[in-house]
Coordinates of C-alpha atoms in Angstrom, one line a residue:
M1 CA -18.1 -10.7 5.3
P2 CA -16.2 -9.0 8.2
Y3 CA -16.5 -5.2 8.6
A4 CA -14.6 -3.4 11.3
P5 CA -16.7 -0.5 12.7
I6 CA -15.2 3.0 12.7
A7 CA -16.7 6.3 13.9
E8 CA -18.5 7.1 10.7
G9 CA -18.7 3.8 8.9
A10 CA -16.9 0.5 8.5
I11 CA -13.8 -1.0 7.0
Y12 CA -14.1 -4.3 5.0
Y13 CA -11.4 -6.9 5.5
E14 CA -10.5 -10.5 4.7
T15 CA -7.9 -12.9 6.1
A16 CA -5.8 -15.7 4.5
G17 CA -3.7 -18.4 6.1
R18 CA -4.2 -20.1 9.5
S19 CA -5.8 -18.0 12.2
T20 CA -3.1 -19.2 14.5
G21 CA -0.4 -17.9 12.3
T22 CA 1.7 -14.8 12.8
P23 CA -0.6 -11.8 12.1
L24 CA 0.5 -9.6 9.2
V25 CA -1.6 -6.6 7.9
L26 CA -1.1 -5.5 4.3
V27 CA -2.0 -1.8 3.7
E28 CA -2.7 -1.1 0.0
G29 CA -1.7 2.1 -1.7
G30 CA -3.8 5.1 -2.7
F31 CA -6.9 4.7 -4.9
T32 CA -6.4 1.0 -4.9
Q33 CA -8.7 -1.8 -3.5
M34 CA -7.3 -4.6 -1.4
V35 CA -7.5 -6.9 -4.4
G36 CA -4.5 -5.0 -5.8
W37 CA -2.1 -7.2 -3.9
P38 CA -0.9 -9.9 -6.3
P39 CA -2.6 -13.3 -5.3
E40 CA 0.7 -15.0 -5.4
F41 CA 2.1 -12.6 -2.8
V42 CA -0.7 -13.2 -0.4
E43 CA -0.5 -17.0 -1.0
R44 CA 3.2 -17.1 -0.4
L45 CA 2.9 -15.1 2.8
A46 CA 0.2 -17.5 4.1
E47 CA 2.4 -20.5 3.2
A48 CA 5.2 -18.9 5.1
G49 CA 3.1 -19.1 8.3
F50 CA 1.5 -15.6 8.3
H51 CA -2.1 -14.9 9.1
V52 CA -2.7 -12.3 6.4
I53 CA -5.1 -9.5 6.8
T54 CA -6.0 -7.4 3.8
F55 CA -8.6 -4.6 3.7
D56 CA -10.1 -1.8 1.7
N57 CA -9.0 1.6 2.8
R58 CA -11.8 4.1 3.4
D59 CA -13.2 5.5 0.1
V60 CA -12.3 2.5 -2.0
G61 CA -13.9 -0.9 -2.6
L62 CA -16.3 -2.2 0.0
S63 CA -15.4 0.1 2.9
T64 CA -17.4 3.2 3.6
H65 CA -17.1 6.0 1.1
F66 CA -16.9 9.6 2.5
G67 CA -18.7 11.5 -0.2
G68 CA -20.1 11.2 -3.7
P69 CA -18.9 11.9 -7.3
E70 CA -18.7 15.7 -6.8
D71 CA -17.0 15.6 -3.3
L72 CA -13.3 16.2 -3.4
D73 CA -12.5 16.2 0.3
G74 CA -13.7 13.6 2.8
G75 CA -12.7 15.6 5.8
Y76 CA -10.2 12.9 7.1
G77 CA -6.4 12.7 7.2
L78 CA -3.6 10.1 7.2
E79 CA -4.2 9.8 11.0
D80 CA -7.7 8.5 10.3
L81 CA -6.5 6.0 7.7
A82 CA -4.0 4.7 10.4
D83 CA -6.7 4.5 13.0
D84 CA -8.7 2.4 10.5
V85 CA -6.0 -0.2 10.6
G86 CA -6.2 -0.3 14.4
A87 CA -10.0 -0.8 14.1
V88 CA -9.5 -3.8 11.8
L89 CA -7.1 -5.3 14.3
E90 CA -9.4 -4.7 17.2
H91 CA -12.4 -6.2 15.4
A92 CA -10.2 -9.3 14.4
N93 CA -9.2 -9.6 18.1
I94 CA -5.5 -9.2 17.2
P95 CA -3.7 -7.0 19.8
S96 CA -0.7 -6.4 17.6
A97 CA 0.6 -7.4 14.2
H98 CA 3.4 -7.0 11.7
V99 CA 2.3 -4.3 9.2
A100 CA 3.4 -3.9 5.6
G101 CA 2.2 -1.2 3.2
R102 CA 3.1 0.1 -0.2
S103 CA 3.1 3.7 -1.4
M104 CA 0.3 5.5 0.5
G105 CA -0.1 2.3 2.5
G106 CA 3.5 2.6 3.7
M107 CA 2.7 6.1 4.9
V108 CA -0.4 4.8 6.8
A109 CA 1.8 2.1 8.3
Q110 CA 4.3 4.7 9.5
M111 CA 1.5 6.7 11.0
L112 CA 0.1 3.7 12.8
A113 CA 3.5 2.9 14.3
I114 CA 3.8 6.6 15.5
R115 CA 0.3 6.9 16.9
A116 CA -0.2 3.4 18.3
P117 CA 3.2 1.7 18.7
E118 CA 1.7 -1.1 20.8
R119 CA -0.1 -2.3 17.7
V120 CA 3.0 -2.7 15.5
R121 CA 5.5 -5.6 15.9
S122 CA 7.5 -4.8 12.7
L123 CA 7.1 -2.7 9.5
G124 CA 7.6 -3.4 5.8
L125 CA 7.6 -0.1 3.9
F126 CA 7.4 -0.6 0.1
Y127 CA 8.2 2.5 -2.0
S128 CA 6.9 5.0 0.6
I129 CA 7.9 8.5 1.8
P130 CA 8.1 10.1 5.3
G131 CA 6.8 13.5 4.3
R132 CA 6.2 16.0 1.5
D133 CA 9.8 17.0 0.8
K134 CA 9.9 18.0 -2.9
R135 CA 12.9 15.7 -3.4
Y136 CA 10.6 12.7 -2.8
I137 CA 7.8 13.4 -5.1
L138 CA 8.3 12.8 -8.8
H139 CA 4.6 12.7 -10.0
G140 CA 4.0 16.4 -9.8
D141 CA 0.9 18.0 -8.3
R142 CA -1.6 15.6 -9.8
E143 CA -3.9 18.3 -10.9
E144 CA -6.3 15.7 -12.4
L145 CA -7.2 14.7 -8.8
N146 CA -8.4 18.2 -8.0
S147 CA -11.7 17.8 -9.9
P148 CA -14.5 15.1 -10.1
Q149 CA -13.3 11.9 -11.7
P150 CA -14.6 10.6 -15.0
R151 CA -16.3 7.2 -15.1
F152 CA -15.6 4.7 -17.9
P153 CA -17.2 1.4 -19.0
L154 CA -15.1 -1.6 -18.1
D155 CA -13.6 -2.1 -21.7
E156 CA -12.5 1.5 -21.8
L157 CA -11.1 1.4 -18.3
L158 CA -9.1 -1.7 -19.2
A159 CA -7.7 -0.1 -22.3
N160 CA -6.7 3.1 -20.4
S161 CA -5.1 1.0 -17.6
L162 CA -3.2 -1.2 -20.0
A163 CA -1.9 1.9 -21.9
A164 CA -0.7 3.5 -18.6
H165 CA 1.0 0.3 -17.5
R166 CA 2.7 -0.1 -20.8
A167 CA 4.0 3.4 -20.6
F168 CA 5.5 3.0 -17.1
M169 CA 6.4 -0.7 -16.7
P170 CA 9.9 -1.8 -17.5
H171 CA 10.8 -3.1 -20.9
G172 CA 13.5 -5.7 -21.1
D173 CA 14.9 -5.2 -17.6
V174 CA 16.0 -7.9 -15.2
W175 CA 12.6 -7.9 -13.4
G176 CA 10.4 -7.5 -16.5
D177 CA 7.6 -9.9 -17.4
Q178 CA 5.3 -7.9 -19.7
Q179 CA 2.7 -10.6 -20.0
W180 CA 2.5 -10.8 -16.2
Y181 CA 2.0 -7.1 -15.8
E182 CA -0.7 -7.1 -18.5
D183 CA -2.5 -10.1 -17.0
E184 CA -2.2 -8.6 -13.5
T185 CA -3.7 -5.3 -14.8
R186 CA -6.6 -7.1 -16.4
R187 CA -7.2 -9.1 -13.2
Y188 CA -7.1 -6.1 -10.9
V189 CA -9.2 -3.8 -13.1
T190 CA -11.9 -6.4 -13.7
R191 CA -12.0 -7.6 -10.1
S192 CA -12.2 -4.1 -8.6
Y193 CA -14.8 -3.0 -11.2
E194 CA -17.0 -6.0 -10.2
R195 CA -16.6 -5.3 -6.5
R196 CA -17.3 -1.5 -6.6
Y197 CA -16.2 0.9 -9.2
S198 CA -16.0 4.3 -7.6
P199 CA -13.3 6.6 -8.8
D200 CA -14.6 9.5 -6.8
G201 CA -12.8 8.3 -3.7
A202 CA -9.4 9.1 -5.3
P203 CA -9.6 12.9 -4.8
R204 CA -10.6 12.5 -1.2
Q205 CA -7.7 10.2 -0.4
W206 CA -5.5 12.7 -2.3
S207 CA -6.8 15.5 -0.1
A208 CA -5.8 13.5 3.0
L209 CA -2.3 12.9 1.6
K210 CA -1.8 16.6 0.8
R211 CA -2.3 17.5 4.5
A212 CA -0.4 14.5 5.9
P213 CA 2.0 15.5 8.8
E214 CA 5.7 15.3 8.4
R215 CA 6.9 12.0 10.0
L216 CA 10.7 11.8 9.6
E217 CA 11.5 13.1 13.1
D218 CA 8.8 10.9 14.7
L219 CA 10.1 7.8 12.9
K220 CA 13.4 8.1 14.9
A221 CA 11.4 6.9 17.9
V222 CA 9.8 3.9 16.2
D223 CA 11.9 1.1 17.6
V224 CA 10.7 -2.0 15.7
P225 CA 12.5 -4.0 13.0
T226 CA 11.7 -2.3 9.7
A227 CA 12.3 -3.4 6.1
V228 CA 12.5 -0.3 3.8
I229 CA 12.0 -1.5 0.2
H230 CA 12.3 0.8 -2.8
G231 CA 13.0 0.6 -6.5
R232 CA 16.1 2.5 -7.8
D233 CA 14.1 3.5 -10.9
D234 CA 10.9 4.5 -9.2
H235 CA 9.3 7.2 -11.4
V236 CA 6.7 8.2 -8.8
L237 CA 8.5 8.5 -5.4
H238 CA 12.3 9.0 -5.4
R239 CA 14.5 6.4 -3.8
C240 CA 16.1 9.1 -1.6
A241 CA 13.0 8.8 0.6
A242 CA 14.0 5.3 1.4
W243 CA 17.5 6.4 2.4
D244 CA 16.0 9.0 4.7
I245 CA 13.7 6.6 6.3
A246 CA 16.3 3.9 6.8
E247 CA 18.7 6.5 8.3
A248 CA 16.1 7.8 10.7
M249 CA 14.7 4.5 12.0
P250 CA 16.9 2.8 14.6
R251 CA 16.2 -0.8 13.5
A252 CA 15.7 -0.3 9.8
E253 CA 17.2 -2.4 7.0
L254 CA 17.3 -0.9 3.5
H255 CA 16.6 -2.8 0.3
V256 CA 17.0 -0.9 -3.0
Y257 CA 16.4 -2.9 -6.2
P258 CA 17.9 -1.8 -9.5
G259 CA 15.4 -1.8 -12.4
M260 CA 12.4 -1.7 -10.1
G261 CA 9.9 1.2 -10.3
H262 CA 6.7 1.9 -8.4
F263 CA 5.4 -1.7 -8.8
F264 CA 5.7 -5.3 -7.6
P265 CA 8.0 -7.2 -10.0
P266 CA 6.8 -10.8 -10.2
A267 CA 10.4 -12.1 -10.0
L268 CA 10.9 -10.3 -6.7
I269 CA 7.8 -11.6 -4.9
P270 CA 9.6 -14.5 -3.3
D271 CA 12.4 -12.2 -2.1
F272 CA 9.8 -9.7 -0.7
V273 CA 8.3 -12.6 1.3
R274 CA 11.7 -13.6 2.6
V275 CA 12.4 -10.1 3.7
L276 CA 9.1 -9.8 5.6
E277 CA 9.7 -13.2 7.2
R278 CA 13.1 -12.2 8.4
T279 CA 11.9 -8.9 9.7
A280 CA 9.1 -10.6 11.6
R281 CA 11.5 -13.1 13.1
L282 CA 13.7 -10.3 14.4
A283 CA 10.7 -8.8 16.1
E284 CA 9.4 -12.1 17.5
R285 CA 12.9 -13.0 19.0
R286 CA 12.9 -9.7 20.8

């Protein structure tokens, strides 16, 4: 099992696809283990010729945790999360890669491109934001993350997760497949519970996000092909963030999908793969 060393611990990662393929790092969102990426998405990327690297962000899954159940701040920031991606690439002996992230993972990808542009060939930014402008944030202050997190047995955790997904997933829209969403929720919750169930990492990642630096001005200097992907009906992060990112970045292409929220619609997975393929080709040509 590969672990990339960092200053105060290690980051667990895995690869898929041929080692000679085009390297692509997937950066998962907040409070979510690397197994949150739909298997079909990773498989299709590998079939498209990518050497796919997935990893657990610090404070989730099999990577180092920066505190215990009562610790609400791990003392790190978005910059450290970005440096962790660089540590994974270095350990895997990959000088640079295409980088795609969703939600918090998109913010980490932005920060990596700003701090270490030599590491990033292209970007895929799924439903992300470039800063803390109140126009972007629809989920409120998340007060529940300012206190120690409750722990649940697996059956109760599954029931809670399914209830939350049923409340927020689309019903009857063009991208909807309720059975897929429920099966995917069961798969992820069960797999992540088996790997390492540790909800106490969520407040520490949240603390890092609350002090994340503004990035919009810095993104103007990030000169790599970038796919900015957002749902028009995202209930967590407003689509205006995607417009601002795409306007700021010199080589960005904007993709806004009607009926899509803060999730991966199964019907759009092939399209997402094509978008990342095209963005990578633009970078490789240059």
